[in-house]
Coordinates of C-alpha atoms in Angstrom, one line a residue:
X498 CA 22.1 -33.0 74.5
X499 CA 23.4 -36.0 77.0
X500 CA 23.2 -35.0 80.8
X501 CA 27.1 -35.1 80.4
X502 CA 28.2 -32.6 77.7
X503 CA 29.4 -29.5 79.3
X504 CA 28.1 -25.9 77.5
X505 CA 30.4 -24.8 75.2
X506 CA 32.2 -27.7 74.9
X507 CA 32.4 -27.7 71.1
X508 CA 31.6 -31.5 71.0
X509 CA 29.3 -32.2 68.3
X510 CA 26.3 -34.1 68.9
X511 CA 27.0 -38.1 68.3
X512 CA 25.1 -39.7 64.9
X513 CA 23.9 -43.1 64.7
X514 CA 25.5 -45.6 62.1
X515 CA 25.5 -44.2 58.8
X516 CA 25.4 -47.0 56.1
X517 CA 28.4 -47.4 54.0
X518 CA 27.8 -45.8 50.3
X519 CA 25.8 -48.2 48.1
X520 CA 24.5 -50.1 51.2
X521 CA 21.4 -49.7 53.5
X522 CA 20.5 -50.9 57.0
X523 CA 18.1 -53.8 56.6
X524 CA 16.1 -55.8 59.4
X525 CA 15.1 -59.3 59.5
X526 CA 12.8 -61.1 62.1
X527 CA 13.4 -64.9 62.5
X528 CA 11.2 -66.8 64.9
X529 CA 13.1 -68.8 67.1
X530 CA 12.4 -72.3 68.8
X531 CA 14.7 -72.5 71.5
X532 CA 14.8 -75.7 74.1
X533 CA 14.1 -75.4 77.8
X534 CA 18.2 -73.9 79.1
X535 CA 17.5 -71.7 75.7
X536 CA 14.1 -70.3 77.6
X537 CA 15.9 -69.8 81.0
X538 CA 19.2 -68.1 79.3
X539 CA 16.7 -65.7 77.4
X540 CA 14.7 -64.6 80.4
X541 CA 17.3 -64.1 82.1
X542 CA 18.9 -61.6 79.9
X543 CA 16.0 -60.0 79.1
X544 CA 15.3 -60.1 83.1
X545 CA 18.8 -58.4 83.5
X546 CA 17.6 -55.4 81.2
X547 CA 15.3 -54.5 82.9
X548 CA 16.9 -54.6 85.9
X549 CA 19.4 -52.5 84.6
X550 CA 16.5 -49.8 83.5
X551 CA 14.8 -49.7 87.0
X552 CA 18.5 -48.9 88.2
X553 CA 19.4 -46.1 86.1
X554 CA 15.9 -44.8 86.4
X555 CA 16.2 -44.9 90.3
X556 CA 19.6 -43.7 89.9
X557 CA 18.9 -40.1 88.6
X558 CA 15.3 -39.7 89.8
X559 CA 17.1 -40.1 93.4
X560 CA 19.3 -37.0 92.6
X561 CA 16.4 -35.0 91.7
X562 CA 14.0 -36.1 94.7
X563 CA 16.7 -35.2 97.0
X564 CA 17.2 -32.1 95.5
X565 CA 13.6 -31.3 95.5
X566 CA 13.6 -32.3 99.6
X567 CA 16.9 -30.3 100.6
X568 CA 15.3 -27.0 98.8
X569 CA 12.2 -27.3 101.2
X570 CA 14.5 -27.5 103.7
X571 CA 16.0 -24.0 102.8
X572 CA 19.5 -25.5 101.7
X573 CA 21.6 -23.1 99.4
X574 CA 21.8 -24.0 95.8
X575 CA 25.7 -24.7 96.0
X576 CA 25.1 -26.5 98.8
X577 CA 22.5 -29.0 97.0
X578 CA 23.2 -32.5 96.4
X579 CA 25.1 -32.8 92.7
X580 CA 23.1 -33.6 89.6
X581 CA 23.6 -37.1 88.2
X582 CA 24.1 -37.2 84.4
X583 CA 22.0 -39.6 82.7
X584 CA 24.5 -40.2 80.0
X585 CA 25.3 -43.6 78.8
X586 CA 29.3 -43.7 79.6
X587 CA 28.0 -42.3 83.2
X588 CA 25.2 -44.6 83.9
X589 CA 27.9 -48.0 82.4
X590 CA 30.5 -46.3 85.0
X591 CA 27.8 -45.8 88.0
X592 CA 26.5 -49.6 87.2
X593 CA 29.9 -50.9 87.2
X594 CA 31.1 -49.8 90.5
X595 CA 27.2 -50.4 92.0
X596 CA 27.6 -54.5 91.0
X597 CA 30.4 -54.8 93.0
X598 CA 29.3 -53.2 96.1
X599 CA 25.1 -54.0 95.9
X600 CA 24.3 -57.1 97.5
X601 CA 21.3 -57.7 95.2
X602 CA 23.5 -57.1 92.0
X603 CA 26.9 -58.7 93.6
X604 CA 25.3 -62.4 93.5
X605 CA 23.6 -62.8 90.0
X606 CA 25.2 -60.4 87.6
X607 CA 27.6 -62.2 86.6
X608 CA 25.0 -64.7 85.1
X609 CA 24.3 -62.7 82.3
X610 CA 26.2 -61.0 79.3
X611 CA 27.1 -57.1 79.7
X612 CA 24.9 -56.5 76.7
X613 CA 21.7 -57.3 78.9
X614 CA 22.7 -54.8 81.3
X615 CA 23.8 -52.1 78.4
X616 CA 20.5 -52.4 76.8
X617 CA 18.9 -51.6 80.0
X618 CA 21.6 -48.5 80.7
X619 CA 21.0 -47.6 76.7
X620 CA 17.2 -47.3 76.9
X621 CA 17.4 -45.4 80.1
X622 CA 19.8 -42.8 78.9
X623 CA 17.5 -42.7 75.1
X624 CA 14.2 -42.2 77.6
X625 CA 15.4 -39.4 79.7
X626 CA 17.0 -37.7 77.0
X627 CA 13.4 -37.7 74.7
X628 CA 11.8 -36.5 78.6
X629 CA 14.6 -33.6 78.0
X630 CA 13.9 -33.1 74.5
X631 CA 10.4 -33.3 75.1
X632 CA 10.4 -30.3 77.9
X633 CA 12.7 -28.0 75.5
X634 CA 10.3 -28.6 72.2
X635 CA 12.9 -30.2 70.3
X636 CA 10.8 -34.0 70.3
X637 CA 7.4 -33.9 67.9
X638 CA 4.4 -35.9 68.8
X639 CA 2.8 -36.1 72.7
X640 CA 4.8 -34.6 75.2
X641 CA 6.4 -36.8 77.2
X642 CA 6.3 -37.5 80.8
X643 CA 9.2 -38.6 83.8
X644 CA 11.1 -42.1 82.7
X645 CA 8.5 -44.8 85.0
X646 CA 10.1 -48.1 86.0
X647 CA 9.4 -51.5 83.6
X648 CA 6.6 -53.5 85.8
X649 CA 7.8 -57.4 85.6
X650 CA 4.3 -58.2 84.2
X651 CA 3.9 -55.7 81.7
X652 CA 7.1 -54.8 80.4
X653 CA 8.1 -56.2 77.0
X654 CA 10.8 -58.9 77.3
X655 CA 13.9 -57.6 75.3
X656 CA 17.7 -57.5 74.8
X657 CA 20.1 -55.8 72.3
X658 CA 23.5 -57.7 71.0
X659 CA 26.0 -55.8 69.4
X660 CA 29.1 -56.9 70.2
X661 CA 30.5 -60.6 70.9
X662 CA 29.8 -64.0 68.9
X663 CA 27.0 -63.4 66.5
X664 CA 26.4 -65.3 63.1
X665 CA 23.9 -67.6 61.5
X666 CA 25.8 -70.7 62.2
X667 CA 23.7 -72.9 59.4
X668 CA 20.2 -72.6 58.2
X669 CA 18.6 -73.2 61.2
X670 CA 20.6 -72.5 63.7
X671 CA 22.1 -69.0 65.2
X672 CA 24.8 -68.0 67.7
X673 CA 24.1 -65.4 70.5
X674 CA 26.5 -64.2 73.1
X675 CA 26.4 -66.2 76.2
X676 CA 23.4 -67.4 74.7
X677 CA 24.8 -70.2 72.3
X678 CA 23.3 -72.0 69.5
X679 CA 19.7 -71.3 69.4
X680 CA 17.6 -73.2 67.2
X681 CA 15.6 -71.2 64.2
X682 CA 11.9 -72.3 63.6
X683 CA 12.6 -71.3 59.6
X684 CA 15.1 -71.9 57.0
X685 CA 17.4 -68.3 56.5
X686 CA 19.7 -70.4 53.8
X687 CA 19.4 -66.8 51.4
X688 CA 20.4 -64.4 54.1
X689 CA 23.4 -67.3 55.0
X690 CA 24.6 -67.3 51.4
X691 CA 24.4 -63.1 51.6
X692 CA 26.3 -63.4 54.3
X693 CA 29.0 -65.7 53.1
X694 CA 29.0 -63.8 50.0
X695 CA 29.9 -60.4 51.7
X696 CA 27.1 -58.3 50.2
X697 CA 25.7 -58.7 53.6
X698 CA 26.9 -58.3 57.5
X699 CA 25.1 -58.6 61.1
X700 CA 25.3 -55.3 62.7
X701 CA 23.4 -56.2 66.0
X702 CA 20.6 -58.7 67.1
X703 CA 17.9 -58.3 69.4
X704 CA 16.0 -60.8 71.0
X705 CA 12.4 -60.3 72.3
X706 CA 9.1 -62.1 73.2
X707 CA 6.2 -61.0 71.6
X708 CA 2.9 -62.9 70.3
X709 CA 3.7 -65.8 72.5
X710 CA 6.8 -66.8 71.2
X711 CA 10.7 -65.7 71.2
X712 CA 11.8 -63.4 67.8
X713 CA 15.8 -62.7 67.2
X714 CA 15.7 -59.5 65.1
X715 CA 18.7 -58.7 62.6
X716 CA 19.6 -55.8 61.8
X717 CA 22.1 -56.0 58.6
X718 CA 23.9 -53.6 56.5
X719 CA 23.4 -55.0 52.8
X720 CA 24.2 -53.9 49.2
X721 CA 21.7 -51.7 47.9
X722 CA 20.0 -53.5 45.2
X723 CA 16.6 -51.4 43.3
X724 CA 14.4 -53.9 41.4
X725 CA 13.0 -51.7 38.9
X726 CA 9.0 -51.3 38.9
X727 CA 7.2 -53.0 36.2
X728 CA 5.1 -49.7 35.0
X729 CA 8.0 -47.2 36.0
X730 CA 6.0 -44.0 34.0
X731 CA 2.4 -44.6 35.9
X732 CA 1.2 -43.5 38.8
X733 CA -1.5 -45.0 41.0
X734 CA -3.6 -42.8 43.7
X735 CA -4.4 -45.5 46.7
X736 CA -7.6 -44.4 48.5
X737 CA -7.8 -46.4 51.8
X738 CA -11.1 -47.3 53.4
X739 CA -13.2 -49.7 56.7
X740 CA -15.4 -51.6 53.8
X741 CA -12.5 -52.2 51.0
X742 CA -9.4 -51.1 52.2
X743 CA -7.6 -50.0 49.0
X744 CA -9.4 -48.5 45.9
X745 CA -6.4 -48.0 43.3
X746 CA -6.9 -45.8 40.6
X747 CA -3.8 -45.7 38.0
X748 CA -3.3 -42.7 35.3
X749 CA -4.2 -45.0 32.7
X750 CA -7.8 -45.3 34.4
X751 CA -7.8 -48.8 35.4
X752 CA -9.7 -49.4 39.1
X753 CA -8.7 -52.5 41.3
X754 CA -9.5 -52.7 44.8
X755 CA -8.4 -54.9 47.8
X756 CA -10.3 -56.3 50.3
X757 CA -10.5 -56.2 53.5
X758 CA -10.8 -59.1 55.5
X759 CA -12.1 -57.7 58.5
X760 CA -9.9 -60.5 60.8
X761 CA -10.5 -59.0 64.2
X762 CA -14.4 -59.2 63.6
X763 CA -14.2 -62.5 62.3
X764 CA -12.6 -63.8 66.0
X765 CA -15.2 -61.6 67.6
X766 CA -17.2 -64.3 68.7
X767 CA -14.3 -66.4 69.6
X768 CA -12.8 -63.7 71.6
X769 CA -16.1 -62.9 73.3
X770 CA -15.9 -66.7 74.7
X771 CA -12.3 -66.8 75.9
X772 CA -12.9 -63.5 77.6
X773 CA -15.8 -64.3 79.6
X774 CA -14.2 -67.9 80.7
X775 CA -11.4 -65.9 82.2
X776 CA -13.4 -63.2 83.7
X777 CA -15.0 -66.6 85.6
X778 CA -11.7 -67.4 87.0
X779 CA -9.6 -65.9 90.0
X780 CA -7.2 -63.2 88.3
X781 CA -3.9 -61.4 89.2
X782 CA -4.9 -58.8 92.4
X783 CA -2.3 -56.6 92.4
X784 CA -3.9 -54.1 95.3
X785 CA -4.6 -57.0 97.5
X786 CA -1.2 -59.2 96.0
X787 CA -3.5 -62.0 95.5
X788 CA -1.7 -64.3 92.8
X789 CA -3.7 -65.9 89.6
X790 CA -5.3 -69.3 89.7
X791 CA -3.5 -72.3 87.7
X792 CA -7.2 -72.4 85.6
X793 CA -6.6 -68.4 85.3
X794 CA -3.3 -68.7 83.1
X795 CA -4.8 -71.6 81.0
X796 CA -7.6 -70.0 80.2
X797 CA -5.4 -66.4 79.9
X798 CA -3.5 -68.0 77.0
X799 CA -6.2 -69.5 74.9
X800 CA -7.5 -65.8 74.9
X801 CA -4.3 -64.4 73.9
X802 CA -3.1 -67.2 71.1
X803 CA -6.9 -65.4 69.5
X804 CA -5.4 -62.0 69.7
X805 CA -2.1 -63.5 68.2
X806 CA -3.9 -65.0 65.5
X807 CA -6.2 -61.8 64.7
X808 CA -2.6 -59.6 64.6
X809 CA -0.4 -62.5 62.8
X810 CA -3.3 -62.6 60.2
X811 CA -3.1 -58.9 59.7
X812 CA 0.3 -58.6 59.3
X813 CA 0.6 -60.8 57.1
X814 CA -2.6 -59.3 54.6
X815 CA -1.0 -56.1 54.6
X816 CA 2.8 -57.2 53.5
X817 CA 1.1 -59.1 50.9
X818 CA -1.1 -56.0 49.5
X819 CA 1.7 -53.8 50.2
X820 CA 4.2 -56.1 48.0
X821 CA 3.0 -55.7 44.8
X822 CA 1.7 -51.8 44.9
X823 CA 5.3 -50.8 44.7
X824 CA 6.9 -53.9 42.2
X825 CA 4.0 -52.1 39.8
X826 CA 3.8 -49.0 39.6
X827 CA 6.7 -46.0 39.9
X828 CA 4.9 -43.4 41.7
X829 CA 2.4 -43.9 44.6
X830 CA -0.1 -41.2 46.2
X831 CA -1.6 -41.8 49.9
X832 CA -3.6 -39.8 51.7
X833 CA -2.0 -38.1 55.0
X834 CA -5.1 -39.9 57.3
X835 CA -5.7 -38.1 60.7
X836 CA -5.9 -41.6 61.9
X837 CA -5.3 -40.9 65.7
X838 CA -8.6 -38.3 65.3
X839 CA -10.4 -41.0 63.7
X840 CA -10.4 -43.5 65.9
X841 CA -12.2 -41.0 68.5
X842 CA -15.5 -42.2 67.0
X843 CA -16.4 -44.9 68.5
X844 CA -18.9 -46.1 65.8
X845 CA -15.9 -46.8 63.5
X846 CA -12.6 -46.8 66.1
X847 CA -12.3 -50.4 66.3
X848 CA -12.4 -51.2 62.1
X849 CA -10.1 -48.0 61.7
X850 CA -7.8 -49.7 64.2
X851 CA -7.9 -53.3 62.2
X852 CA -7.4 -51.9 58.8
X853 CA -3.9 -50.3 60.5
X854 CA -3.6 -47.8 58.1
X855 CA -0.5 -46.2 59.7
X856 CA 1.1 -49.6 59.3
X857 CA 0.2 -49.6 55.5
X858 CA 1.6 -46.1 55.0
X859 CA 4.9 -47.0 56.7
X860 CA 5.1 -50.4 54.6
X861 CA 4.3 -48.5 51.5
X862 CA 7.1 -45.6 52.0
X863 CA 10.4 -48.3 52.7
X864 CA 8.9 -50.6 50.0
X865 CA 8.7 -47.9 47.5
X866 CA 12.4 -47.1 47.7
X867 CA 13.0 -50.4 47.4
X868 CA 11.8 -50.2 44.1
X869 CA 13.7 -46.8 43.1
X870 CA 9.9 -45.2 43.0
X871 CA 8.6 -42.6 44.8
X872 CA 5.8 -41.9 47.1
X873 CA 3.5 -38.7 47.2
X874 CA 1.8 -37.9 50.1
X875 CA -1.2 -35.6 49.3
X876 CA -2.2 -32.7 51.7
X877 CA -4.5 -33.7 54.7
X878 CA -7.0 -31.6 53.6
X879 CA -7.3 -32.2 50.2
X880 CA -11.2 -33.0 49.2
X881 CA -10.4 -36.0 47.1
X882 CA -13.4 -37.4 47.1
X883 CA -15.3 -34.2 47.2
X884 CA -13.5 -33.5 43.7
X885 CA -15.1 -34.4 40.5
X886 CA -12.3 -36.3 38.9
X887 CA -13.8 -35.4 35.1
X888 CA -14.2 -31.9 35.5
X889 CA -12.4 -30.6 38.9
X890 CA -15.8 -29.4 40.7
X891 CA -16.0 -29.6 44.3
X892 CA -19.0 -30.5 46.1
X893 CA -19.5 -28.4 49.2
X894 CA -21.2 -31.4 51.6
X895 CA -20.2 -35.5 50.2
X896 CA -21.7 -37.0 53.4
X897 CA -19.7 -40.7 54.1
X898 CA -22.7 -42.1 53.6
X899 CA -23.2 -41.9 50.0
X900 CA -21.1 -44.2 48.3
X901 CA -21.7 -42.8 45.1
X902 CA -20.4 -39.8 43.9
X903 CA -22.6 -37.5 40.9
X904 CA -21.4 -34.4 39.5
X905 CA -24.2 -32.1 39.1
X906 CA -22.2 -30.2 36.1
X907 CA -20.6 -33.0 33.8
X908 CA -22.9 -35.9 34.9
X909 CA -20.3 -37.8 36.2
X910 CA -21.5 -41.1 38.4
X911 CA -18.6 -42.9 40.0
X912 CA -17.9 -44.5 43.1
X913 CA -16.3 -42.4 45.6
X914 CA -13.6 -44.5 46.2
X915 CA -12.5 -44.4 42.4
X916 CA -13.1 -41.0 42.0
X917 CA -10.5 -40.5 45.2
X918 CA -8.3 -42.2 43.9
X919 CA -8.4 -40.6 40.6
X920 CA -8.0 -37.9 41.8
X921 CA -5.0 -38.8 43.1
X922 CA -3.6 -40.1 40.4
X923 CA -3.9 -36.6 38.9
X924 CA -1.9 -35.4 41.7
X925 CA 1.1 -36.8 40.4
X926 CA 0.9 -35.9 37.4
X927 CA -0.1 -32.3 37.9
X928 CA 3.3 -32.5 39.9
X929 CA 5.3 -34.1 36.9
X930 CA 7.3 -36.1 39.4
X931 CA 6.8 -39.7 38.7
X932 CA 9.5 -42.4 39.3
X933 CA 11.5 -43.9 36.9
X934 CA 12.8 -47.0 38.7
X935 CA 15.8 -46.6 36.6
X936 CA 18.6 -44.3 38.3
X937 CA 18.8 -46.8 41.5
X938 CA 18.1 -43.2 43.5
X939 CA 14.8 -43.9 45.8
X940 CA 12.7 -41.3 45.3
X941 CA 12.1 -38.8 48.2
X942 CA 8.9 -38.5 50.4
X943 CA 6.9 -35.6 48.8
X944 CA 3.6 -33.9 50.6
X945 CA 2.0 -31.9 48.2
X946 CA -0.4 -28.8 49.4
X947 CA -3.8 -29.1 49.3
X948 CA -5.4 -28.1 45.6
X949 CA -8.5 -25.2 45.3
X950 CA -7.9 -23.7 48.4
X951 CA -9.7 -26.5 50.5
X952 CA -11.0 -25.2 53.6
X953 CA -9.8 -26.3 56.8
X954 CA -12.2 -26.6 59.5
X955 CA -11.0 -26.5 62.8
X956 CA -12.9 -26.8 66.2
X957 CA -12.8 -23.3 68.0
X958 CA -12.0 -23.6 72.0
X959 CA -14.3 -22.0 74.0
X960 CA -13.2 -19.4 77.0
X961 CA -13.9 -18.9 80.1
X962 CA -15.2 -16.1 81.8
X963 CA -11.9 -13.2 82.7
X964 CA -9.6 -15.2 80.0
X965 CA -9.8 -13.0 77.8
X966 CA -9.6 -14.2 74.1
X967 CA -8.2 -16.9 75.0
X968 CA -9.1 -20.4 75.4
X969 CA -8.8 -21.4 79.3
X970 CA -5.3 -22.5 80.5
X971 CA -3.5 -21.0 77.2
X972 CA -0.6 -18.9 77.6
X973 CA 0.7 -16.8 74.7
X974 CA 3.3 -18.0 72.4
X975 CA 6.9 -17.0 72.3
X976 CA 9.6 -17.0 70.2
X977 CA 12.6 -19.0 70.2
X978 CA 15.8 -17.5 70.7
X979 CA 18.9 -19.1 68.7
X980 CA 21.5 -19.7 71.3
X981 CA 25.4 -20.9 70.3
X982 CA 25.6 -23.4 72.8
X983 CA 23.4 -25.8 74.8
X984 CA 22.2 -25.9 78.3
X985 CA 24.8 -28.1 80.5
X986 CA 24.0 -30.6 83.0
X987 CA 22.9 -28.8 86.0
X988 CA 21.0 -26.0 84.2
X989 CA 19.2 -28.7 81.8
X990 CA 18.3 -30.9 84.9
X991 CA 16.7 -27.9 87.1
X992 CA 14.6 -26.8 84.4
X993 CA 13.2 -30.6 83.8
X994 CA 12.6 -30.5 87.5

């Protein structure tokens, strides 16, 4: 709920864009290669974000601070300074009348277009809303913490376009709001001819700097177009690994794995040398506000074009494994990885983290629907390589040491990674849902319970001495209570505080 919908209002909560029927939403990066008033024009916006963040941040947290302040000071409740809604139309109406009057805003923001400062306003009202979520259990993943202002250095150059001039102007060429004609460092001919066609419209760009250089990201409603698999009817189990990072096993028992190329250890050495020349030059301070050294940033950016590389390289090794997977076969079976617990062991954290099996995962579940298939996501703790894939016996201990996997009742010897990924292979079929590839209907996401009974070993918490039975700190759990309306502003705000 927005920090400016009253309870009981009736007002339904606000969807995103929904694609029109027989269309889906569609993103394109294009690098760009924009001239020197190009570079100024883009910081600048992107500057103006920010700016725009820190102010709407400032702006609420100043409501609750005071708050927090006049209650210490034994100030009645109705009394209280008023809570500030974090809304989007209330942060653009706070923003609009604060240009005017702020001296720092009143001599520069006219500079820029109102889309830098409504990206800023946007991802302010999106960050405090997940902080609100977060607080009330409605937001999965790591609870989140107070909205922090965007430092300068660290912050992530970016700006959102929706509105005003935006088109591919040629081949090579693009038109941005306030921005102009910006040149393109490829040729997007296709997506122009899409375009002029009109199976293909610009919904919104954004513009950020990432890997050393300046990206315009599309983001396109198109015509929903399936090319059909080649092997509709067969399913391939994908068994992802450090040493070769996909063992595919198909239900017509053919094995092919891919390699991986291991690109972060391969700069190793290069990165150890770039890191110790900067360490030997006079960095950023920013206790003592001691500024870098000229030699500092040289040597800075030799370092980072290596981590560029290392991450362009990768990139670019998984789209092209991930590419023909789905143009194959009709159904596809991962494995649901635990990869944030795996990278905890710090024997194998850094070749988990270059294989970016999360980023194959995600590749291979949009690319599969591209293809009208359908991906099956097998049970976390499913013994897959445990299994026997001849005779379904599990082994009680495989340790990840032994790469080869004997069955002590059928005499099977197989590779491990195989008899994963035959295993499943199985799991599709024991399902009977494979994808056809013909309806033009993307198969859903499936995640299919683990097989046997698998056990699931989970690390007990210990206790403290008076807690009971339970582990220290742990309070007991509660239900929820279903409620016809929401919280409103003031209530919602109080209990984040």
């Amino acid at each position: 709920m927005s920090g400016a919908e009253p309870a009981g209002s009736g007002k339904k909560k606000r969807r995103g864009f929904e694609a029109r029927p027989g269309f889906h939403v569609v993103g394109h990066r294009l690098a760009l290669d924009p001239n020197a008033s190009a570079l100024q024009a883009l910081a600048s916006h992107c500057g103006a974000a920010r700016v725009a963040y820190n102010w709407a941040v400032r702006h609420v947290l100043a409501s609750w601070s005071q708050r927090a302040a006049e209650e210490t000071y034994g100030v009645p409740e109705a009394e209280r300074v008023a809570w500030r809604s974090w809304s989007l139309p209330s942060l653009r109406k706070a923003f609009n009348e604060a240009k005017q009057n702020d001296p720092f805003l009143r001599e520069w923001w006219a500079q820029n277009s109102k889309e830098a400062y409504n990206t800023g306003l946007a991802n302010a009202a999106a960050a405090f809303d997940n902080y609100a979520k977060s607080r009330r259990g409605e937001r999965k993943g790591v609870r989140m913490g107070r909205p922090r202002f965007k430092s300068k250095r660290k912050a992530r150059p970016a700006c959102k376009f929706i509105t005003g001039t935006i088109r591919l102007d040629d081949r090579r060429h693009i038109v941005l709001p306030r921005l102009g004609r910006i040149r393109l460092h490829e040729d997007v001919q296709p997506l122009v001819d899409a375009i002029a066609e009109g199976g293909t419209r610009i919904l919104s760009v954004t513009v950020r700097f990432e890997r050393g250089r300046w990206f315009a990201v599309l983001q396109t409603e198109e015509r929903h177009t399936i090319a059909p698999a080649g092997r509709p009817g067969t399913a391939v189990g994908i068994d992802l690994g450090v040493k070769t990072l996909l063992v595919m096993a198909d239900s017509a028992g053919e094995v092919r794995e891919v390699a991986n190329p291991k690109h972060y250890d391969q700069a190793l050495t290069q990165l150890r040398k770039a890191s110790r020349t900067v360490s030997r030059r006079r960095g950023p301070n920013r206790r003592t506000g001691q500024a870098p050294s000229r030699r500092w940033e040289k040597a800075n950016a030799v370092r980072n074009r290596v981590h560029h590389r290392v991450a362009n390289l990768r990139e670019n090794h998984l789209h092209q494994a991930t590419a023909r997977i789905p143009a194959e076969y009709g159904t596809v079976v991962v494995e649901d990885l635990n990869v944030k617990g795996m990278v905890r062991n710090r024997r194998l954290s850094r070749r988990i983290s270059d294989a970016a099996f999360g980023e194959l995962r995600r590749q291979l579940t949009y690319k599969t629907q591209r293809h009208g298939g359908r991906l099956i996501v097998a049970d976390r703790w499913m013994p897959s390589s445990k299994t026997c894939s001849r005779c379904g016996v599990v082994k009680a201990k495989l340790p990840l040491g032994v790469r080869v996997f004997e069955c002590d009742v059928c005499g099977l010897v197989l590779d491990r990674d195989a008899n994963a990924g035959h295993n499943l292979a199985a799991l599709a079929a024991a399902n009977g849902k494979t994808g056809t590839g013909v309806t033009g209907d993307p198969g859903p996401l499936m995640v299919v319970p683990k097989p046997r009974g698998a056990k699931q070993k989970t690390r007990t918490a210990r206790t403290r001495k008076g807690t009971g039975t339970r582990a220290a700190g742990a309070t007991p759990r509660q239900g929820t209570e279903t409620r016809d309306r929401r919280q409103d502003t003031r209530r919602e705000q109080l209990a984040l505080w």
